[in-house]
Short mmCIF file of C-alpha atoms and ligand atoms in Angstrom, two decimals:
data_model
loop_
_atom_site.label_atom_id
_atom_site.label_comp_id
_atom_site.label_asym_id
_atom_site.label_seq_id
_atom_site.Cartn_x
_atom_site.Cartn_y
_atom_site.Cartn_z
CA UNK A 1 -7.01 55.11 -61.53
CA UNK A 2 -8.18 51.78 -62.84
CA UNK A 3 -4.58 50.77 -63.16
CA UNK A 4 -3.74 51.65 -59.53
CA UNK A 5 -6.78 49.69 -58.33
CA UNK A 6 -5.49 46.67 -60.23
CA UNK A 7 -2.02 47.09 -58.77
CA UNK A 8 -3.45 47.42 -55.33
CA UNK A 9 -5.36 44.17 -55.74
CA UNK A 10 -2.25 42.31 -56.99
CA UNK A 11 -0.16 43.75 -54.19
CA UNK A 12 -2.78 42.65 -51.64
CA UNK A 13 -2.75 39.08 -53.01
CA UNK A 14 1.03 38.96 -52.79
CA UNK A 15 1.07 40.38 -49.26
CA UNK A 16 -1.55 37.89 -48.14
CA UNK A 17 0.30 34.87 -49.41
CA UNK A 18 3.38 35.96 -47.43
CA UNK A 19 1.48 36.35 -44.15
CA UNK A 20 1.83 33.45 -41.72
CA UNK A 21 0.43 34.72 -38.44
CA UNK A 22 -2.45 36.74 -37.14
CA UNK A 23 -0.30 39.63 -36.01
CA UNK A 24 1.03 40.20 -39.53
CA UNK A 25 -2.49 39.84 -40.85
CA UNK A 26 -3.67 42.66 -38.59
CA UNK A 27 -0.90 44.81 -39.95
CA UNK A 28 -2.20 44.10 -43.44
CA UNK A 29 -5.70 45.12 -42.42
CA UNK A 30 -4.30 48.45 -41.30
CA UNK A 31 -2.25 48.79 -44.45
CA UNK A 32 -5.30 48.39 -46.70
CA UNK A 33 -8.22 49.49 -44.56
CA UNK A 34 -6.70 51.92 -42.05
CA UNK A 35 -8.86 55.01 -41.80
CA UNK A 36 -6.16 57.56 -42.41
CA UNK A 37 -3.32 55.80 -44.18
CA UNK A 38 -5.14 52.75 -45.54
CA UNK A 39 -4.42 52.35 -49.25
CA UNK A 40 -8.01 51.65 -50.18
CA UNK A 41 -9.35 54.58 -48.30
CA UNK A 42 -6.90 56.95 -49.90
CA UNK A 43 -8.05 55.75 -53.33
CA UNK A 44 -11.65 56.18 -52.33
CA UNK A 45 -10.89 59.63 -51.00
CA UNK A 46 -9.31 60.69 -54.31
CA UNK A 47 -12.62 59.82 -56.06
CA UNK A 48 -14.08 63.11 -55.00
CA UNK A 49 -11.85 64.93 -57.53
CA UNK A 50 -13.51 63.09 -60.45
CA UNK A 51 -16.67 64.04 -62.28
CA UNK A 52 -19.87 62.36 -61.32
CA UNK A 53 -19.98 59.72 -64.08
CA UNK A 54 -16.39 58.57 -63.53
CA UNK A 55 -16.86 58.69 -59.79
CA UNK A 56 -19.80 56.29 -60.12
CA UNK A 57 -17.96 53.76 -62.29
CA UNK A 58 -14.68 53.87 -60.40
CA UNK A 59 -16.42 54.00 -57.07
CA UNK A 60 -18.16 50.75 -57.86
CA UNK A 61 -14.93 49.09 -59.00
CA UNK A 62 -13.03 50.33 -55.96
CA UNK A 63 -15.78 48.90 -53.77
CA UNK A 64 -15.56 45.53 -55.48
CA UNK A 65 -11.79 45.41 -54.95
CA UNK A 66 -12.30 46.43 -51.33
CA UNK A 67 -14.80 43.64 -50.73
CA UNK A 68 -12.60 41.12 -52.48
CA UNK A 69 -9.50 42.01 -50.41
CA UNK A 70 -11.56 41.98 -47.23
CA UNK A 71 -12.88 38.57 -48.11
CA UNK A 72 -9.39 37.22 -48.85
CA UNK A 73 -8.05 38.55 -45.57
CA UNK A 74 -10.89 36.85 -43.77
CA UNK A 75 -10.20 33.54 -45.48
CA UNK A 76 -6.52 33.81 -44.59
CA UNK A 77 -7.46 34.51 -40.98
CA UNK A 78 -9.55 31.34 -40.80
CA UNK A 79 -6.85 29.19 -42.33
CA UNK A 80 -4.14 30.57 -39.98
CA UNK A 81 -6.40 29.88 -36.99
CA UNK A 82 -7.14 26.37 -38.15
CA UNK A 83 -3.49 25.51 -38.76
CA UNK A 84 -2.53 27.07 -35.44
CA UNK A 85 -4.92 24.87 -33.51
CA UNK A 86 -3.14 21.70 -34.54
CA UNK A 87 0.33 22.70 -33.36
CA UNK A 88 -0.66 24.87 -30.52
CA UNK A 89 0.68 23.76 -27.16
CA UNK A 90 -0.30 25.81 -24.19
CA UNK A 91 2.66 25.43 -21.87
CA UNK A 92 0.91 27.23 -19.06
CA UNK A 93 -1.72 24.52 -18.51
CA UNK A 94 -1.02 22.29 -15.49
CA UNK A 95 0.29 18.86 -16.40
CA UNK A 96 -1.75 15.75 -15.68
CA UNK A 97 -0.26 13.33 -13.21
CA UNK A 98 -0.74 9.79 -14.49
CA UNK A 99 -2.64 7.71 -11.93
CA UNK A 100 -0.28 5.12 -10.56
CA UNK A 101 -1.56 1.75 -9.50
CA UNK A 102 -0.64 0.12 -6.21
CA UNK A 103 -0.72 -3.27 -4.61
CA UNK A 104 -4.05 -4.76 -3.57
CA UNK A 105 -4.41 -4.72 0.25
CA UNK A 106 -4.60 -8.52 0.30
CA UNK A 107 -1.34 -8.72 -1.65
CA UNK A 108 0.25 -6.29 0.79
CA UNK A 109 -0.73 -8.40 3.78
CA UNK A 110 0.27 -11.57 2.01
CA UNK A 111 3.73 -10.13 1.35
CA UNK A 112 4.01 -8.99 4.94
CA UNK A 113 3.13 -12.49 6.16
CA UNK A 114 5.64 -14.03 3.75
CA UNK A 115 8.34 -11.60 4.84
CA UNK A 116 7.94 -12.51 8.51
CA UNK A 117 8.06 -16.24 7.81
CA UNK A 118 10.97 -15.89 5.38
CA UNK A 119 12.95 -14.16 8.09
CA UNK A 120 12.21 -17.11 10.36
CA UNK A 121 13.74 -19.41 7.74
CA UNK A 122 10.60 -20.59 5.91
CA UNK A 123 10.75 -21.17 2.15
CA UNK A 124 7.84 -19.90 0.03
CA UNK A 125 6.37 -22.45 -2.40
CA UNK A 126 3.29 -22.29 -4.60
CA UNK A 127 0.79 -24.96 -5.56
CA UNK A 128 -2.05 -25.42 -8.07
CA UNK A 129 -5.49 -23.88 -7.53
CA UNK A 130 -7.10 -26.82 -9.31
CA UNK A 131 -6.25 -29.77 -7.14
CA UNK A 132 -6.83 -33.49 -7.33
CA UNK A 133 -9.24 -35.18 -4.98
CA UNK A 134 -6.23 -37.13 -3.73
CA UNK A 135 -4.15 -34.18 -2.51
CA UNK A 136 -7.10 -32.10 -1.32
CA UNK A 137 -8.63 -34.94 0.75
CA UNK A 138 -7.29 -38.44 0.56
CA UNK A 139 -3.62 -37.75 1.24
CA UNK A 140 -4.79 -35.62 4.16
CA UNK A 141 -6.32 -38.64 5.83
CA UNK A 142 -9.79 -38.24 4.31
CA UNK A 143 -10.51 -41.22 2.06
CA UNK A 144 -13.63 -41.19 -0.15
CA UNK A 145 -16.83 -41.02 1.92
CA UNK A 146 -14.94 -39.78 5.00
CA UNK A 147 -17.46 -37.62 6.87
CA UNK A 148 -14.86 -34.95 7.62
CA UNK A 149 -14.92 -34.03 3.93
CA UNK A 150 -18.12 -32.19 4.77
CA UNK A 151 -16.07 -29.65 6.70
CA UNK A 152 -15.29 -28.14 3.30
CA UNK A 153 -18.09 -27.23 0.90
CA UNK A 154 -16.25 -28.20 -2.22
CA UNK A 155 -16.49 -27.07 -5.84
CA UNK A 156 -16.02 -30.22 -7.88
CA UNK A 157 -15.06 -29.93 -11.53
CA UNK A 158 -17.88 -31.66 -13.36
CA UNK A 159 -16.48 -32.14 -16.81
CA UNK A 160 -15.43 -35.71 -17.56
CA UNK A 161 -12.71 -34.39 -19.86
CA UNK A 162 -11.12 -32.28 -17.18
CA UNK A 163 -9.52 -34.82 -14.97
CA UNK A 164 -6.03 -35.40 -13.65
CA UNK A 165 -3.72 -37.41 -15.88
CA UNK A 166 -4.60 -40.64 -14.08
CA UNK A 167 -8.32 -39.95 -14.52
CA UNK A 168 -8.77 -38.66 -11.00
CA UNK A 169 -11.48 -36.16 -10.12
CA UNK A 170 -10.45 -32.48 -9.84
CA UNK A 171 -11.62 -29.90 -7.33
CA UNK A 172 -10.95 -26.23 -6.74
CA UNK A 173 -8.68 -26.51 -3.71
CA UNK A 174 -10.59 -25.83 -0.52
CA UNK A 175 -7.40 -25.13 1.45
CA UNK A 176 -3.64 -25.18 0.89
CA UNK A 177 -2.99 -28.10 3.23
CA UNK A 178 -2.57 -30.29 0.08
CA UNK A 179 0.81 -28.56 -0.28
CA UNK A 180 2.01 -30.50 2.77
CA UNK A 181 2.02 -33.76 0.84
CA UNK A 182 3.13 -32.20 -2.46
CA UNK A 183 6.17 -30.69 -0.74
CA UNK A 184 6.96 -33.78 1.35
CA UNK A 185 7.02 -35.86 -1.84
CA UNK A 186 9.78 -33.63 -3.16
CA UNK A 187 11.86 -32.71 -0.11
CA UNK A 188 13.59 -34.61 2.65
CA UNK A 189 13.22 -33.09 6.14
CA UNK A 190 14.15 -30.87 7.79
CA UNK A 191 12.24 -28.07 6.05
CA UNK A 192 9.94 -25.17 6.84
CA UNK A 193 7.61 -24.05 4.08
CA UNK A 194 4.77 -21.60 3.64
CA UNK A 195 2.44 -21.50 0.69
CA UNK A 196 -0.13 -18.77 0.02
CA UNK A 197 -2.83 -18.38 -2.57
CA UNK A 198 -6.50 -18.65 -3.35
CA UNK A 199 -8.87 -21.23 -1.97
CA UNK A 200 -12.49 -21.83 -2.94
CA UNK A 201 -15.56 -22.89 -1.01
CA UNK A 202 -19.13 -23.33 -2.07
CA UNK A 203 -20.47 -21.17 0.73
CA UNK A 204 -23.08 -18.50 1.10
CA UNK A 205 -21.17 -15.26 1.52
CA UNK A 206 -21.51 -12.90 4.45
CA UNK A 207 -19.34 -10.30 6.19
CA UNK A 208 -16.87 -12.98 7.27
CA UNK A 209 -17.12 -15.51 4.44
CA UNK A 210 -16.32 -15.43 0.74
CA UNK A 211 -16.44 -18.24 -1.80
CA UNK A 212 -12.94 -17.30 -2.99
CA UNK A 213 -10.36 -16.03 -0.60
CA UNK A 214 -6.68 -15.95 0.24
CA UNK A 215 -5.01 -18.23 2.66
CA UNK A 216 -1.53 -19.06 3.97
CA UNK A 217 -0.52 -22.56 4.93
CA UNK A 218 2.71 -23.24 6.82
CA UNK A 219 4.40 -26.43 7.97
CA UNK A 220 7.65 -27.56 9.52
CA UNK A 221 8.91 -31.14 9.37
CA UNK A 222 11.92 -32.50 11.21
CA UNK A 223 12.67 -34.96 13.96
CA UNK A 224 11.36 -34.01 17.42
CA UNK A 225 9.16 -31.09 16.38
CA UNK A 226 6.77 -30.31 19.22
CA UNK A 227 3.52 -28.49 19.89
CA UNK A 228 5.45 -25.87 21.85
CA UNK A 229 7.53 -25.20 18.69
CA UNK A 230 4.23 -24.52 16.95
CA UNK A 231 3.08 -22.18 19.67
CA UNK A 232 6.29 -20.13 19.83
CA UNK A 233 6.46 -19.88 16.03
CA UNK A 234 2.89 -18.62 15.82
CA UNK A 235 3.27 -16.30 18.80
CA UNK A 236 6.41 -14.80 17.31
CA UNK A 237 4.58 -14.35 14.00
CA UNK A 238 1.49 -12.67 15.50
CA UNK A 239 3.64 -10.37 17.62
CA UNK A 240 5.51 -9.19 14.56
CA UNK A 241 2.25 -8.65 12.71
CA UNK A 242 0.12 -7.07 15.44
CA UNK A 243 2.62 -5.79 18.01
CA UNK A 244 4.65 -7.14 20.91
CA UNK A 245 1.72 -7.21 23.36
CA UNK A 246 -0.21 -9.74 21.26
CA UNK A 247 -1.24 -12.94 23.03
CA UNK A 248 -2.36 -16.23 21.56
CA UNK A 249 -4.00 -19.35 22.92
CA UNK A 250 -4.31 -22.80 21.41
CA UNK A 251 -7.77 -24.30 21.76
CA UNK A 252 -8.51 -27.94 21.10
CA UNK A 253 -10.16 -28.65 17.75
CA UNK A 254 -10.46 -31.32 15.07
CA UNK A 255 -8.91 -31.70 11.63
CA UNK A 256 -8.36 -35.13 10.06
CA UNK A 257 -4.80 -34.32 9.07
CA UNK A 258 -3.49 -33.25 12.48
CA UNK A 259 -3.28 -34.93 15.85
CA UNK A 260 -3.69 -33.13 18.15
CA UNK A 261 -5.60 -30.41 16.26
CA UNK A 262 -5.94 -26.91 17.57
CA UNK A 263 -7.57 -23.64 16.82
CA UNK A 264 -5.42 -20.53 17.16
CA UNK A 265 -7.09 -17.70 19.01
CA UNK A 266 -5.56 -14.29 19.55
CA UNK A 267 -6.30 -11.73 22.28
CA UNK A 268 -8.56 -9.11 20.70
CA UNK A 269 -6.37 -6.24 19.53
CA UNK A 270 -9.32 -3.81 19.55
CA UNK A 271 -10.52 -4.13 23.15
CA UNK A 272 -7.41 -5.63 24.81
CA UNK A 273 -9.53 -8.68 25.71
CA UNK A 274 -12.19 -6.74 27.59
CA UNK A 275 -14.87 -7.72 25.03
CA UNK A 276 -16.16 -5.73 22.05
CA UNK A 277 -18.37 -6.22 19.01
CA UNK A 278 -15.46 -7.38 16.85
CA UNK A 279 -14.57 -10.30 19.12
CA UNK A 280 -18.24 -10.98 19.95
CA UNK A 281 -17.63 -9.84 23.57
CA UNK A 282 -15.33 -12.84 24.14
CA UNK A 283 -12.02 -10.92 24.15
CA UNK A 284 -10.54 -13.47 21.71
CA UNK A 285 -10.44 -13.73 17.90
CA UNK A 286 -10.26 -16.96 15.90
CA UNK A 287 -7.27 -16.80 13.59
CA UNK A 288 -6.94 -20.24 12.01
CA UNK A 289 -6.38 -23.96 12.42
CA UNK A 290 -3.22 -25.83 13.25
CA UNK A 291 -1.87 -29.01 14.75
CA UNK A 292 0.76 -31.73 14.68
CA UNK A 293 0.89 -33.48 11.30
CA UNK A 294 -0.92 -36.83 11.40
CA UNK A 295 1.27 -39.93 10.85
CA UNK A 296 -1.03 -41.03 7.99
CA UNK A 297 -0.14 -37.84 6.12
CA UNK A 298 3.55 -38.71 6.45
CA UNK A 299 2.75 -42.18 5.20
CA UNK A 300 1.00 -40.79 2.10
CA UNK A 301 4.09 -38.71 1.41
CA UNK A 302 6.20 -41.87 1.51
CA UNK A 303 7.95 -41.10 4.80
CA UNK A 304 8.49 -43.82 7.44
CA UNK A 305 5.61 -43.57 9.88
CA UNK A 306 7.56 -42.91 13.06
CA UNK A 307 10.65 -41.09 11.85
CA UNK A 308 9.49 -37.51 11.53
CA UNK A 309 7.23 -35.10 13.30
CA UNK A 310 5.94 -31.75 12.22
CA UNK A 311 3.44 -29.01 12.79
CA UNK A 312 1.16 -27.25 10.32
CA UNK A 313 -1.13 -24.24 10.40
CA UNK A 314 -3.53 -22.42 8.12
CA UNK A 315 -4.53 -18.73 8.25
CA UNK A 316 -7.05 -16.68 6.30
CA UNK A 317 -5.26 -13.63 4.85
CA UNK A 318 -8.57 -11.75 4.56
CA UNK A 319 -9.10 -12.21 8.28
CA UNK A 320 -5.69 -10.70 9.03
CA UNK A 321 -6.36 -7.85 6.56
CA UNK A 322 -9.74 -7.10 8.20
CA UNK A 323 -8.08 -6.77 11.60
CA UNK A 324 -5.03 -4.83 10.37
CA UNK A 325 -7.07 -2.30 8.40
CA UNK A 326 -10.19 -2.38 10.58
CA UNK A 327 -12.49 -3.45 7.74
CA UNK A 328 -15.85 -4.90 8.84
CA UNK A 329 -16.67 -6.96 5.74
CA UNK A 330 -14.27 -9.36 4.00
CA UNK A 331 -16.24 -9.15 0.73
CA UNK A 332 -15.02 -5.58 0.22
CA UNK A 333 -11.58 -6.93 -0.57
CA UNK A 334 -12.91 -8.88 -3.53
CA UNK A 335 -15.36 -6.48 -5.16
CA UNK A 336 -12.68 -4.41 -6.93
CA UNK A 337 -14.44 -1.18 -6.08
CA UNK A 338 -11.93 1.56 -6.74
CA UNK A 339 -13.33 3.80 -4.04
CA UNK A 340 -12.45 1.11 -1.52
CA UNK A 341 -9.14 -0.07 -2.96
CA UNK A 342 -7.66 3.39 -3.52
CA UNK A 343 -7.55 3.94 0.25
CA UNK A 344 -4.69 1.49 0.74
N1 DAH B 401 -6.87 -26.44 6.23
C1 DAH B 401 -7.65 -26.01 7.36
C2 DAH B 401 -8.86 -25.24 6.86
O1 DAH B 401 -8.95 -24.95 5.75
C3 DAH B 401 -6.86 -25.18 8.29
C4 DAH B 401 -5.78 -25.96 8.91
C5 DAH B 401 -6.03 -26.64 10.05
C6 DAH B 401 -4.54 -26.02 8.33
C7 DAH B 401 -5.04 -27.40 10.64
C8 DAH B 401 -3.54 -26.76 8.91
C9 DAH B 401 -3.81 -27.44 10.07
O2 DAH B 401 -2.34 -26.87 8.40
O3 DAH B 401 -2.82 -28.16 10.63
O4 DAH B 401 -9.70 -24.91 7.64
#
């Protein structure tokens, strides 16, 4: 009897080490602890044929073996579960779709604007965001102390070390009109160029103003360019952007680098010019500045004063985006709030 208990224990140890999954382990439980055919129970049952003294001794030993095997099975169960957790892949769980990014609405509009002008034959060129005082003002017919400089609330770069190579003062560009002279210095007319990017102004912000915003400048230089060329180019552009019924008007204005200077206004696309809150009941929306390039600007670029003529215009991309997407506050485009941006 003692011998068969020992054998049973050895057999159980061997069986256990061969078991690799829970199903097999359950079979082992049945094999050793099953009520009718379980090996341990049949040993325990045979105890009743022994005399009382032997029954007591063997009964105790059989119980110890029983507890030991039970304990070992339990340990094995834990270790199988633990190992299983690591490799377990539940193929029935839904997969996670990675969240894809998308273009910022301002970038979308900017690309749309560039596409329209490219198709009209404009080249796209980029310029620096940190600009010299010369290109931002002086070359655009605004020498130092010129009162028109006040039209732009400028961020000057204070540091004495951060200056242009020739020691000139630097500013964050307040517009992209400086690209007119930069491009003219490099190219010989005829050419049509647009240049988009960020501009900076030291302004209090409100629903229609930001200190940093996106802007597109365009200009065409050739011989005999006229104001009507400007108007048809802009009208064609706005029709492609806002639909074939779009109307524009040129209203007289002032910029030091154009003569004549105009303001572009567009028939309100929300109320069809009948007057609404978006156009301030006027029926018209201000879209940007434009004009015929001033001879002094040509002179700064090194062109003969009378040889060429050209037109130029500047548009706020945020303004276009507000109208296209019906957004009431330009600042929303620059706050990087995901709840806002994910709509586009
Ligand atoms: N640069 C002007 C601004 O920032 C807009 C502008 C006006 C651009 C007239 C032009 C122009 O090219 O001809 O307000």
